[in-house]
């Protein structure tokens, strides 16, 4: 099977069919027709085998799901609506069963979120997958990390710690279909929740580095503000401990700072993922849990 057969067999026509894709896979570049009056959101993420997912025994459909989900989560965190994706895949060999399963996991999620796969690349090498996703937000309204204010309620979607608990369960030999592993293998991008935060939240971020790490980024962007969290309020995923919920867990839930006056509307907008209030933004810096300061709540690159 050469590269073109591989693309044809596994990737052409996958994902949603959309009217704003005059030309998708097959030419030197895709031709896309962004809607007037909206801004384009663009994001990319790479998953490397053995670093971002287990190198052995992890199901290819879950790798396909995660590769797209982590990108859709970034679009969701901006309050955006995803539309298009590019898929660049580096493979040690063209294993047909692997490719079929991978493509199925990717496409099922793409179809569910109305995302068209419009192009990509295939190369030989150590397994890694890079997805670039594009979406739209109303002009000037995309939700950013910047803008949290003292007194804002801190809310999260879904449950926390599921990524860490799921990975632990996987390495302990739990079935991939078991609830804790599923939370890790098939994170749900919170697109609808992100949209319902548009024009209501002051700031939002997706929790991909753990609650404390990403809360740290939100507060860093707000310059000098802090946060007070309530341990009792943290919604724990199946099998997750409080440490899992606070620490570096691959969760892909949303964290938002919402002014009190908007909280009734945010709570009422719930269909699907629950928003849980876990604390509030404080005028003084540092993160406190039940009144006690937490050390090392910042974030580090290449730590
Ligand atoms: P080029 O050599 O011009 O970069 P390629 O021959 O690599 O193009 O790819 C042919 C077409 O297939 C292009 O439209 C490209 O976007 C698409 N494509 C390549 N790999 C993938 C993939 N993994 N998933 C989706 N589309 C792909
Ligand atoms: Mg190419």
Coordinates of N, CA and C in Angstrom, one line a residue, residues 7-237:
X7 N -4.0 7.1 2.1 CA -4.9 8.3 2.3 C -6.3 8.0 1.8
X8 N -6.4 7.5 0.6 CA -7.7 7.2 0.0 C -8.5 6.2 0.9
X9 N -7.9 5.2 1.3 CA -8.6 4.1 2.0 C -9.0 4.6 3.4
X10 N -8.2 5.3 4.1 CA -8.5 5.6 5.5 C -8.9 7.0 5.8
X11 N -8.5 8.0 5.0 CA -8.8 9.3 5.4 C -9.6 10.2 4.5
X12 N -9.7 9.8 3.2 CA -10.5 10.6 2.3 C -12.0 10.5 2.7
X13 N -12.6 11.7 2.7 CA -14.1 11.7 3.0 C -14.4 11.4 4.4
X14 N -13.4 11.4 5.3 CA -13.8 11.0 6.7 C -14.2 12.3 7.5
X15 N -14.8 12.1 8.6 CA -15.4 13.3 9.3 C -16.6 13.8 8.6
X16 N -17.1 15.0 9.0 CA -18.3 15.5 8.5 C -18.2 16.0 7.1
X17 N -19.3 16.0 6.4 CA -19.3 16.7 5.1 C -19.9 18.1 5.3
X18 N -19.2 19.1 4.9 CA -19.6 20.5 5.2 C -19.7 21.3 3.9
X19 N -20.6 22.2 3.9 CA -20.8 23.1 2.7 C -19.7 24.1 2.5
X20 N -18.9 24.4 3.6 CA -17.9 25.4 3.5 C -16.5 24.8 3.2
X21 N -16.5 23.6 2.5 CA -15.3 23.0 2.0 C -15.4 22.8 0.5
X22 N -15.1 23.8 -0.3 CA -15.2 23.7 -1.7 C -14.2 22.6 -2.2
X23 N -13.1 22.4 -1.6 CA -12.1 21.4 -2.0 C -11.4 20.9 -0.7
X24 N -11.6 19.6 -0.5 CA -10.9 19.0 0.7 C -9.7 18.2 0.3
X25 N -9.6 17.0 0.8 CA -8.4 16.1 0.6 C -8.2 15.9 -0.9
X26 N -6.9 15.9 -1.3 CA -6.6 15.5 -2.7 C -5.8 16.5 -3.5
X27 N -5.8 17.7 -3.1 CA -5.0 18.7 -3.9 C -3.9 19.2 -3.0
X28 N -3.1 20.2 -3.5 CA -2.0 20.7 -2.7 C -2.4 21.3 -1.4
X29 N -3.6 21.9 -1.5 CA -4.1 22.5 -0.2 C -5.6 22.5 -0.3
X30 N -6.2 22.5 0.8 CA -7.7 22.6 0.9 C -8.2 24.0 0.6
X31 N -9.3 24.1 0.0 CA -10.0 25.4 -0.2 C -11.1 25.5 0.7
X32 N -11.1 26.5 1.6 CA -12.2 26.6 2.6 C -12.8 28.0 2.5
X33 N -14.1 28.0 2.9 CA -14.9 29.2 2.8 C -15.4 29.7 4.2
X34 N -14.5 30.4 4.9 CA -15.0 30.9 6.3 C -16.2 31.8 6.2
X35 N -17.1 31.7 7.2 CA -18.3 32.5 7.1 C -17.9 34.0 7.4
X36 N -18.7 34.9 6.8 CA -18.5 36.3 7.0 C -18.8 36.7 8.4
X37 N -18.1 37.6 8.9 CA -18.5 38.2 10.2 C -18.1 37.4 11.4
X38 N -17.3 36.3 11.2 CA -16.8 35.5 12.3 C -15.3 35.4 12.3
X39 N -14.7 35.2 13.4 CA -13.3 35.1 13.5 C -12.9 33.6 13.5
X40 N -11.7 33.4 12.9 CA -11.2 32.0 12.8 C -10.3 31.7 14.0
X41 N -10.6 30.6 14.6 CA -9.7 30.0 15.7 C -8.9 28.9 15.1
X42 N -7.6 28.9 15.4 CA -6.7 27.9 14.9 C -5.8 27.4 16.0
X43 N -5.7 26.0 16.0 CA -4.9 25.4 17.1 C -4.3 24.1 16.6
X44 N -3.2 23.7 17.2 CA -2.6 22.5 16.9 C -2.0 21.8 18.1
X45 N -1.9 20.5 18.1 CA -1.4 19.7 19.2 C -0.8 18.4 18.6
X46 N 0.3 18.0 19.2 CA 1.0 16.7 18.8 C 0.9 15.7 19.9
X47 N 0.5 14.5 19.6 CA 0.6 13.4 20.5 C 1.7 12.4 20.1
X48 N 2.7 12.2 21.0 CA 3.8 11.3 20.8 C 3.6 10.0 21.5
X49 N 3.8 8.9 20.9 CA 3.6 7.6 21.5 C 4.6 7.5 22.7
X50 N 4.1 7.0 23.8 CA 5.0 6.8 25.0 C 5.1 8.1 25.8
X51 N 4.6 9.2 25.3 CA 4.7 10.4 26.0 C 3.3 11.0 26.3
X52 N 2.5 11.0 25.2 CA 1.1 11.5 25.4 C 0.0 10.4 25.4
X53 N 0.4 9.2 25.1 CA -0.4 8.0 25.3 C 0.5 6.8 25.4
X54 N 0.0 5.7 26.1 CA 0.9 4.5 26.2 C 1.3 4.0 24.9
X55 N 2.6 3.7 24.8 CA 3.2 3.2 23.5 C 2.7 1.8 23.2
X56 N 2.3 1.0 24.2 CA 1.9 -0.4 24.0 C 0.5 -0.7 24.5
X57 N -0.3 -1.4 23.7 CA -1.6 -1.9 24.1 C -2.7 -0.8 24.2
X58 N -2.4 0.4 23.8 CA -3.4 1.4 23.9 C -4.2 1.4 22.6
X59 N -5.5 1.3 22.6 CA -6.3 1.1 21.4 C -6.2 2.2 20.4
X60 N -5.9 1.9 19.1 CA -5.7 2.9 18.1 C -6.9 3.8 17.9
X61 N -8.2 3.3 18.1 CA -9.3 4.2 18.0 C -9.3 5.3 19.1
X62 N -8.8 4.9 20.3 CA -8.6 5.9 21.3 C -7.6 7.0 21.0
X63 N -6.5 6.5 20.3 CA -5.5 7.5 19.9 C -6.1 8.5 18.9
X64 N -6.9 7.9 17.9 CA -7.5 8.8 17.0 C -8.5 9.8 17.6
X65 N -9.2 9.3 18.6 CA -10.2 10.1 19.3 C -9.4 11.2 20.1
X66 N -8.4 10.8 20.8 CA -7.7 11.8 21.6 C -7.0 12.8 20.8
X67 N -6.4 12.4 19.6 CA -5.6 13.3 18.8 C -6.5 14.5 18.4
X68 N -7.8 14.2 18.0 CA -8.7 15.3 17.7 C -9.3 15.9 18.9
X69 N -9.7 15.2 19.9 CA -10.3 15.7 21.1 C -9.5 16.8 21.8
X70 N -8.2 16.6 21.9 CA -7.4 17.6 22.6 C -7.4 19.0 21.8
X71 N -7.5 18.9 20.5 CA -7.7 20.1 19.7 C -9.0 20.7 19.8
X72 N -10.1 19.9 19.7 CA -11.4 20.4 19.9 C -11.6 21.1 21.2
X73 N -10.9 20.5 22.2 CA -11.0 21.1 23.6 C -10.5 22.5 23.6
X74 N -9.4 22.7 22.8 CA -8.9 24.1 22.8 C -9.8 25.1 22.1
X75 N -10.5 24.6 21.1 CA -11.5 25.4 20.4 C -12.7 25.7 21.4
X76 N -13.1 24.6 22.1 CA -14.2 24.8 23.1 C -13.8 25.8 24.1
X77 N -12.6 25.8 24.6 CA -12.1 26.7 25.6 C -12.2 28.2 25.2
X78 N -12.2 28.4 23.9 CA -12.3 29.8 23.4 C -13.8 30.1 23.1
X79 N -14.7 29.2 23.4 CA -16.1 29.5 23.1 C -16.4 29.2 21.6
X80 N -15.5 28.5 20.9 CA -15.7 28.4 19.5 C -16.5 27.2 19.0
X81 N -16.8 27.2 17.8 CA -17.5 26.1 17.1 C -16.5 25.5 16.1
X82 N -16.1 24.2 16.3 CA -15.1 23.6 15.4 C -15.7 23.4 14.0
X83 N -14.8 23.4 13.0 CA -15.3 23.2 11.7 C -14.4 22.3 10.8
X84 N -13.1 22.5 10.9 CA -12.2 21.8 10.0 C -11.0 21.2 10.7
X85 N -10.3 20.2 10.2 CA -9.1 19.6 10.8 C -8.2 19.1 9.8
X86 N -6.9 19.3 10.1 CA -5.8 18.7 9.3 C -5.1 17.6 10.2
X87 N -4.7 16.5 9.6 CA -4.1 15.4 10.3 C -2.8 15.0 9.7
X88 N -1.7 15.3 10.5 CA -0.4 14.9 10.1 C 0.1 13.7 10.9
X89 N 0.3 12.6 10.3 CA 0.6 11.3 11.0 C 1.9 10.8 10.6
X90 N 2.7 10.4 11.6 CA 4.0 9.8 11.4 C 3.9 8.3 12.0
X91 N 4.1 7.4 11.1 CA 3.9 5.9 11.4 C 5.1 5.1 11.2
X92 N 5.4 4.2 12.1 CA 6.5 3.3 11.8 C 6.3 2.3 10.6
X93 N 5.0 1.9 10.5 CA 4.7 1.1 9.3 C 3.2 1.2 9.0
X94 N 2.8 0.8 7.8 CA 1.4 0.9 7.4 C 0.6 -0.3 7.9
X95 N 0.3 -0.4 9.1 CA -0.5 -1.5 9.7 C -2.0 -1.3 9.5
X96 N -2.6 -2.1 8.6 CA -4.0 -1.8 8.2 C -5.0 -1.8 9.3
X97 N -4.8 -2.8 10.2 CA -5.8 -2.9 11.3 C -5.7 -1.7 12.2
X98 N -4.4 -1.3 12.4 CA -4.2 -0.1 13.2 C -4.8 1.1 12.6
X99 N -4.5 1.3 11.3 CA -5.1 2.5 10.6 C -6.6 2.5 10.6
X100 N -7.2 1.4 10.3 CA -8.7 1.3 10.3 C -9.2 1.7 11.6
X101 N -8.7 1.2 12.7 CA -9.2 1.6 14.0 C -8.9 3.0 14.4
X102 N -7.7 3.5 14.1 CA -7.4 4.9 14.3 C -8.3 5.8 13.6
X103 N -8.5 5.6 12.3 CA -9.4 6.4 11.5 C -10.8 6.4 12.0
X104 N -11.2 5.3 12.5 CA -12.6 5.1 13.0 C -12.8 6.0 14.2
X105 N -11.8 6.0 15.1 CA -11.9 6.8 16.4 C -11.9 8.3 16.0
X106 N -11.0 8.6 15.1 CA -10.9 10.1 14.7 C -12.2 10.5 14.0
X107 N -12.7 9.7 13.1 CA -13.9 10.1 12.3 C -15.2 10.1 13.1
X108 N -15.3 9.2 14.0 CA -16.5 9.2 14.9 C -16.7 10.5 15.6
X109 N -15.6 10.9 16.2 CA -15.6 12.2 16.9 C -15.8 13.4 16.0
X110 N -15.1 13.4 14.9 CA -15.2 14.4 13.9 C -16.7 14.6 13.4
X111 N -17.3 13.5 13.1 CA -18.7 13.5 12.7 C -19.6 14.1 13.7
X112 N -19.4 13.6 15.0 CA -20.2 14.1 16.1 C -20.2 15.6 16.3
X113 N -19.0 16.2 16.0 CA -18.8 17.6 16.2 C -18.8 18.4 14.9
X114 N -19.3 17.7 13.8 CA -19.4 18.4 12.5 C -18.1 19.0 12.0
X115 N -17.0 18.2 12.2 CA -15.7 18.6 11.7 C -15.3 17.8 10.5
X116 N -15.0 18.6 9.4 CA -14.5 17.9 8.2 C -13.0 17.8 8.2
X117 N -12.5 16.6 7.8 CA -11.1 16.4 7.7 C -10.7 16.8 6.3
X118 N -9.9 17.9 6.2 CA -9.7 18.6 4.9 C -8.3 18.4 4.4
X119 N -7.4 17.7 5.1 CA -6.1 17.4 4.6 C -5.2 16.9 5.6
X120 N -3.9 16.8 5.3 CA -3.0 16.3 6.2 C -1.7 15.8 5.6
X121 N -1.0 14.9 6.2 CA 0.3 14.4 5.7 C 0.5 13.1 6.3
X122 N 1.3 12.2 5.6 CA 1.7 10.9 6.1 C 3.2 10.8 5.9
X123 N 3.9 10.4 7.0 CA 5.3 10.2 6.9 C 5.7 8.9 7.7
X124 N 6.8 8.4 7.4 CA 7.3 7.2 8.1 C 8.3 7.6 9.2
X125 N 8.1 7.0 10.4 CA 9.0 7.4 11.5 C 8.3 6.9 12.8
X126 N 8.9 7.3 14.0 CA 8.3 6.9 15.3 C 6.9 7.5 15.4
X127 N 5.9 6.7 15.9 CA 4.5 7.1 15.9 C 4.3 8.4 16.6
X128 N 3.7 9.4 15.9 CA 3.2 10.6 16.5 C 2.2 11.2 15.6
X129 N 1.2 11.9 16.2 CA 0.1 12.4 15.4 C -0.1 13.9 15.8
X130 N -0.1 14.7 14.7 CA -0.4 16.1 14.9 C -1.7 16.5 14.2
X131 N -2.6 17.1 15.0 CA -3.8 17.6 14.4 C -3.9 19.1 14.5
X132 N -4.3 19.7 13.5 CA -4.6 21.2 13.5 C -6.1 21.3 13.3
X133 N -6.7 22.1 14.2 CA -8.2 22.2 14.1 C -8.5 23.7 13.9
X134 N -9.5 24.0 13.2 CA -10.0 25.4 13.0 C -11.5 25.4 13.4
X135 N -11.8 26.6 13.9 CA -13.2 26.8 14.3 C -13.5 28.3 14.2
X136 N -14.8 28.6 14.6 CA -15.2 30.0 14.5 C -15.7 30.6 15.8
X137 N -15.6 31.9 15.9 CA -16.2 32.5 17.1 C -16.8 33.9 16.6
X138 N -17.8 34.3 17.2 CA -18.4 35.6 16.8 C -17.3 36.7 17.0
X139 N -17.3 37.7 16.0 CA -16.3 38.7 16.0 C -16.0 39.3 17.4
X140 N -14.8 39.3 17.8 CA -14.4 40.0 19.0 C -14.9 39.3 20.3
X141 N -15.4 38.2 20.2 CA -16.0 37.6 21.4 C -15.4 36.3 21.9
X142 N -14.3 35.8 21.2 CA -13.7 34.6 21.7 C -13.3 34.7 23.1
X143 N -13.5 33.6 23.9 CA -13.2 33.6 25.3 C -11.7 33.4 25.5
X144 N -11.0 34.2 26.2 CA -9.6 34.0 26.4 C -9.3 33.7 27.9
X145 N -8.0 33.5 28.1 CA -7.5 33.2 29.5 C -7.5 34.5 30.3
X146 N -7.4 35.6 29.6 CA -7.2 36.9 30.3 C -8.6 37.4 30.7
X147 N -8.6 38.1 31.8 CA -9.8 38.8 32.1 C -10.6 38.4 33.4
X148 N -10.1 37.4 34.1 CA -10.7 37.0 35.4 C -10.7 38.2 36.4
X149 N -11.7 38.4 37.2 CA -11.7 39.5 38.1 C -12.0 39.0 39.5
X150 N -11.5 39.7 40.5 CA -11.7 39.3 41.9 C -13.2 39.2 42.1
X151 N -13.6 38.1 42.8 CA -15.1 37.9 43.1 C -15.7 37.0 42.1
X152 N -15.1 36.7 41.0 CA -15.7 35.8 40.0 C -15.8 34.4 40.6
X153 N -16.9 33.7 40.2 CA -17.0 32.3 40.6 C -16.1 31.5 39.7
X154 N -15.4 30.5 40.2 CA -14.7 29.5 39.4 C -15.5 28.3 39.2
X155 N -15.7 27.9 37.9 CA -16.6 26.8 37.6 C -15.8 25.8 36.7
X156 N -16.1 24.5 36.8 CA -15.5 23.5 35.9 C -16.6 22.7 35.3
X157 N -16.4 22.2 34.1 CA -17.3 21.2 33.5 C -17.0 19.8 34.0
X158 N -17.9 18.9 33.9 CA -17.6 17.5 34.1 C -17.0 17.1 35.4
X159 N -16.1 16.2 35.4 CA -15.5 15.7 36.6 C -14.0 15.8 36.4
X160 N -13.3 15.9 37.5 CA -11.8 16.1 37.5 C -11.0 14.9 37.9
X161 N -9.8 14.8 37.4 CA -8.9 13.7 37.8 C -9.1 12.4 37.0
X162 N -10.1 12.4 36.1 CA -10.4 11.2 35.3 C -9.2 10.7 34.4
X163 N -8.5 11.7 33.9 CA -7.3 11.4 33.1 C -6.3 10.6 33.8
X164 N -5.9 11.2 35.0 CA -4.8 10.5 35.8 C -5.3 9.2 36.3
X165 N -6.6 9.1 36.8 CA -7.1 7.8 37.3 C -7.2 6.8 36.2
X166 N -7.6 7.3 35.0 CA -7.8 6.3 33.9 C -6.4 5.7 33.4
X167 N -5.4 6.6 33.4 CA -4.1 6.1 33.0 C -3.5 5.1 34.0
X168 N -3.8 5.4 35.3 CA -3.3 4.5 36.3 C -4.0 3.2 36.2
X169 N -5.3 3.2 36.0 CA -6.1 2.0 35.9 C -5.6 1.2 34.6
X170 N -5.3 1.9 33.5 CA -4.8 1.2 32.3 C -3.5 0.5 32.6
X171 N -2.6 1.1 33.3 CA -1.3 0.5 33.6 C -1.5 -0.6 34.7
X172 N -2.6 -0.6 35.4 CA -2.8 -1.7 36.4 C -3.6 -2.8 35.7
X173 N -3.9 -2.7 34.4 CA -4.4 -3.8 33.7 C -5.9 -3.7 33.5
X174 N -6.6 -2.6 33.8 CA -8.0 -2.5 33.7 C -8.4 -2.5 32.2
X175 N -9.6 -3.0 31.9 CA -10.1 -3.0 30.5 C -10.2 -1.6 30.0
X176 N -10.0 -1.5 28.7 CA -10.1 -0.1 28.1 C -11.5 0.4 28.1
X177 N -12.5 -0.5 28.2 CA -13.9 -0.1 28.3 C -14.3 0.3 29.7
X178 N -13.5 -0.1 30.7 CA -13.9 0.2 32.1 C -14.0 1.7 32.2
X179 N -14.9 2.2 33.1 CA -15.2 3.6 33.2 C -14.0 4.5 33.5
X180 N -13.1 4.2 34.4 CA -11.9 5.1 34.6 C -11.0 5.2 33.4
X181 N -10.8 4.1 32.7 CA -9.9 4.1 31.5 C -10.6 4.9 30.4
X182 N -11.9 4.7 30.3 CA -12.7 5.4 29.2 C -12.5 6.9 29.3
X183 N -12.5 7.4 30.6 CA -12.4 8.9 30.8 C -11.1 9.4 30.2
X184 N -10.0 8.6 30.3 CA -8.7 8.9 29.8 C -8.7 8.7 28.3
X185 N -9.2 7.6 27.8 CA -9.1 7.2 26.4 C -10.1 8.1 25.5
X186 N -11.2 8.5 26.1 CA -12.2 9.2 25.2 C -12.7 10.4 25.9
X187 N -11.8 11.4 26.1 CA -12.2 12.7 26.7 C -13.2 13.3 25.8
X188 N -14.2 14.0 26.4 CA -15.3 14.6 25.6 C -15.0 16.1 25.5
X189 N -14.7 16.7 24.3 CA -14.5 18.1 24.2 C -15.8 18.9 24.6
X190 N -15.6 19.9 25.4 CA -16.8 20.6 26.0 C -17.2 21.7 25.1
X191 N -17.5 21.4 23.9 CA -17.8 22.5 22.9 C -19.1 23.2 23.3
X192 N -20.1 22.5 23.6 CA -21.4 23.2 24.0 C -21.3 24.0 25.2
X193 N -20.5 23.5 26.2 CA -20.3 24.3 27.4 C -19.5 25.6 27.1
X194 N -18.5 25.4 26.3 CA -17.7 26.6 25.9 C -18.6 27.7 25.2
X195 N -19.5 27.2 24.4 CA -20.3 28.2 23.7 C -21.3 28.9 24.7
X196 N -21.8 28.1 25.7 CA -22.7 28.7 26.6 C -22.0 29.7 27.6
X197 N -20.6 29.7 27.6 CA -19.9 30.6 28.4 C -19.6 31.9 27.6
X198 N -19.8 31.9 26.3 CA -19.5 33.1 25.5 C -20.3 34.2 26.0
X199 N -19.7 35.4 26.1 CA -20.3 36.6 26.5 C -20.8 36.5 28.0
X200 N -20.5 35.4 28.7 CA -20.9 35.4 30.1 C -19.7 35.3 31.0
X201 N -18.7 34.4 30.6 CA -17.5 34.2 31.5 C -16.5 35.4 31.2
X202 N -15.8 35.7 32.2 CA -14.7 36.7 32.0 C -13.5 36.1 31.3
X203 N -13.2 34.8 31.7 CA -12.1 34.1 31.2 C -12.3 32.6 31.2
X204 N -11.6 31.8 30.3 CA -11.8 30.4 30.4 C -10.5 29.7 29.8
X205 N -10.3 28.5 30.2 CA -9.1 27.7 29.8 C -9.6 26.2 29.8
X206 N -8.9 25.4 29.0 CA -9.2 24.0 29.2 C -8.2 23.3 30.1
X207 N -8.6 22.4 30.9 CA -7.7 21.8 31.9 C -7.0 20.6 31.3
X208 N -5.8 20.9 30.7 CA -5.1 19.9 30.1 C -3.8 19.6 30.9
X209 N -3.5 20.5 31.8 CA -2.3 20.3 32.6 C -2.6 20.1 34.1
X210 N -3.9 19.9 34.3 CA -4.4 19.7 35.7 C -5.0 21.0 36.2
X211 N -5.9 20.9 37.2 CA -6.6 22.1 37.7 C -5.7 23.2 38.2
X212 N -4.7 22.8 39.1 CA -3.9 23.8 39.7 C -3.0 24.5 38.6
X213 N -2.5 23.7 37.7 CA -1.6 24.2 36.6 C -2.3 25.2 35.8
X214 N -3.5 24.8 35.4 CA -4.3 25.7 34.4 C -5.0 26.9 35.1
X215 N -5.3 26.6 36.4 CA -5.8 27.8 37.2 C -4.7 28.8 37.4
X216 N -3.5 28.3 37.6 CA -2.3 29.1 37.7 C -2.1 30.0 36.4
X217 N -2.4 29.4 35.2 CA -2.3 30.2 34.0 C -3.3 31.3 33.9
X218 N -4.5 30.9 34.3 CA -5.7 31.9 34.3 C -5.3 33.0 35.2
X219 N -4.8 32.7 36.4 CA -4.5 33.8 37.4 C -3.3 34.6 36.9
X220 N -2.3 33.9 36.3 CA -1.1 34.6 35.8 C -1.6 35.7 34.8
X221 N -2.5 35.3 33.9 CA -3.0 36.2 32.9 C -3.8 37.3 33.5
X222 N -4.3 37.1 34.8 CA -5.1 38.2 35.4 C -4.2 39.0 36.3
X223 N -2.9 38.8 36.4 CA -1.9 39.6 37.0 C -2.2 40.0 38.5
X224 N -1.7 39.1 39.4 CA -1.8 39.4 40.8 C -3.0 38.9 41.6
X225 N -4.0 38.4 40.8 CA -5.1 37.8 41.5 C -4.8 36.4 42.0
X226 N -5.6 35.9 42.9 CA -5.5 34.5 43.5 C -6.8 33.8 43.4
X227 N -6.8 32.7 44.1 CA -8.1 31.9 44.1 C -8.2 31.1 45.4
X228 N -9.5 30.9 45.7 CA -9.8 30.1 46.9 C -10.7 29.0 46.4
X229 N -10.2 27.7 46.7 CA -10.9 26.6 46.3 C -11.5 25.8 47.5
X230 N -12.6 25.2 47.2 CA -13.2 24.3 48.3 C -13.0 22.9 47.9
X231 N -12.3 22.2 48.8 CA -12.0 20.8 48.5 C -13.3 19.9 48.4
X232 N -14.3 20.2 49.2 CA -15.6 19.5 49.1 C -16.3 19.6 47.8
X233 N -16.0 20.8 47.2 CA -16.8 21.1 45.9 C -16.2 20.4 44.7
X234 N -15.0 19.9 44.8 CA -14.3 19.4 43.6 C -15.1 18.1 43.1
X235 N -15.6 18.2 41.9 CA -16.3 17.0 41.3 C -15.3 15.9 40.9
X236 N -15.2 14.8 41.6 CA -14.2 13.8 41.3 C -14.7 12.8 40.3
X237 N -13.9 12.5 39.3 CA -14.2 11.4 38.3 C -14.1 10.0 39.0

